[in-house]
Amino acid sequence: MWVADTRLKAAYKGCLDGTGAVKADNLSCESGQRIVRYTDRFYAVAGGKIYQTMGPLEKDKGYIEMVTTCRG
């Protein structure tokens, strides 16, 4: 379960959502890290703090800044 302000496991590969498995939605970074996204409302660098948005990820300033830094 994704909870804002907690830490995402570095080895996160996915989770259960209801009765189904949800594979990790990864965005690779130039540094070798990865940003993991969930339900278009949560994101985190693997092993880092989980952030929750109030709207779609592509409209969240913090998410956009993280992706810009990630992709160089």
Coordinates of C-alpha atoms in Angstrom, one line a residue:
M1 CA 0.0 0.0 0.0
W2 CA 1.3 3.4 -1.0
V3 CA 1.3 6.0 1.9
A4 CA 2.6 9.5 1.5
D5 CA 5.7 10.5 3.5
T6 CA 6.8 6.9 4.0
R7 CA 9.7 5.2 2.2
L8 CA 9.3 3.0 -0.9
K9 CA 11.4 -0.2 -0.7
A10 CA 14.5 0.0 -2.9
A11 CA 13.7 -3.4 -4.4
Y12 CA 10.0 -2.6 -5.0
K13 CA 8.6 -4.7 -7.9
G14 CA 4.9 -4.1 -7.5
C15 CA 2.0 -4.6 -5.2
L16 CA -1.5 -6.0 -4.8
D17 CA -4.4 -3.7 -5.6
G18 CA -7.6 -5.4 -4.5
T19 CA -7.3 -8.9 -5.8
G20 CA -4.9 -8.2 -8.7
A21 CA -1.1 -7.7 -8.9
V22 CA 0.1 -4.3 -10.2
K23 CA 3.6 -4.3 -11.6
A24 CA 5.9 -1.4 -10.8
D25 CA 5.6 1.5 -13.2
N26 CA 9.3 2.6 -13.5
L27 CA 10.8 5.6 -15.2
S28 CA 14.6 5.1 -15.6
C29 CA 17.0 8.0 -14.8
E30 CA 20.4 8.8 -16.3
S31 CA 21.9 8.1 -12.9
G32 CA 20.6 4.5 -12.9
Q33 CA 18.0 5.3 -10.3
R34 CA 14.3 4.9 -11.1
I35 CA 11.2 6.9 -10.3
V36 CA 8.3 4.5 -9.5
R37 CA 4.7 5.7 -10.1
Y38 CA 1.4 4.4 -8.9
T39 CA -2.2 5.3 -9.9
D40 CA -1.2 8.6 -11.4
R41 CA -1.2 10.1 -7.8
F42 CA 1.9 8.7 -6.1
Y43 CA 5.6 8.7 -7.0
A44 CA 9.0 8.0 -5.4
V45 CA 12.6 7.3 -6.2
A46 CA 13.1 3.6 -5.4
G47 CA 14.3 3.5 -1.8
G48 CA 13.1 7.1 -1.1
K49 CA 10.2 9.1 0.2
I50 CA 6.7 8.6 -1.3
Y51 CA 5.0 11.7 -2.6
Q52 CA 1.2 12.0 -3.2
T53 CA -0.3 14.5 -5.7
M54 CA -3.7 16.0 -5.7
G55 CA -4.1 15.6 -9.5
P56 CA -2.4 13.8 -12.4
L57 CA 1.3 13.4 -12.1
E58 CA 2.0 15.3 -15.4
K59 CA 0.5 18.4 -13.7
D60 CA 2.3 18.2 -10.4
K61 CA 5.3 20.7 -10.1
G62 CA 7.3 18.4 -7.7
Y63 CA 6.9 15.4 -10.0
I64 CA 7.9 17.4 -13.1
E65 CA 11.0 18.7 -11.3
M66 CA 12.0 15.2 -10.3
V67 CA 11.6 13.9 -13.8
T68 CA 13.5 16.8 -15.3
T69 CA 16.4 16.2 -12.8
C70 CA 16.2 12.4 -13.4
R71 CA 16.3 12.7 -17.2
G72 CA 19.0 15.4 -17.2

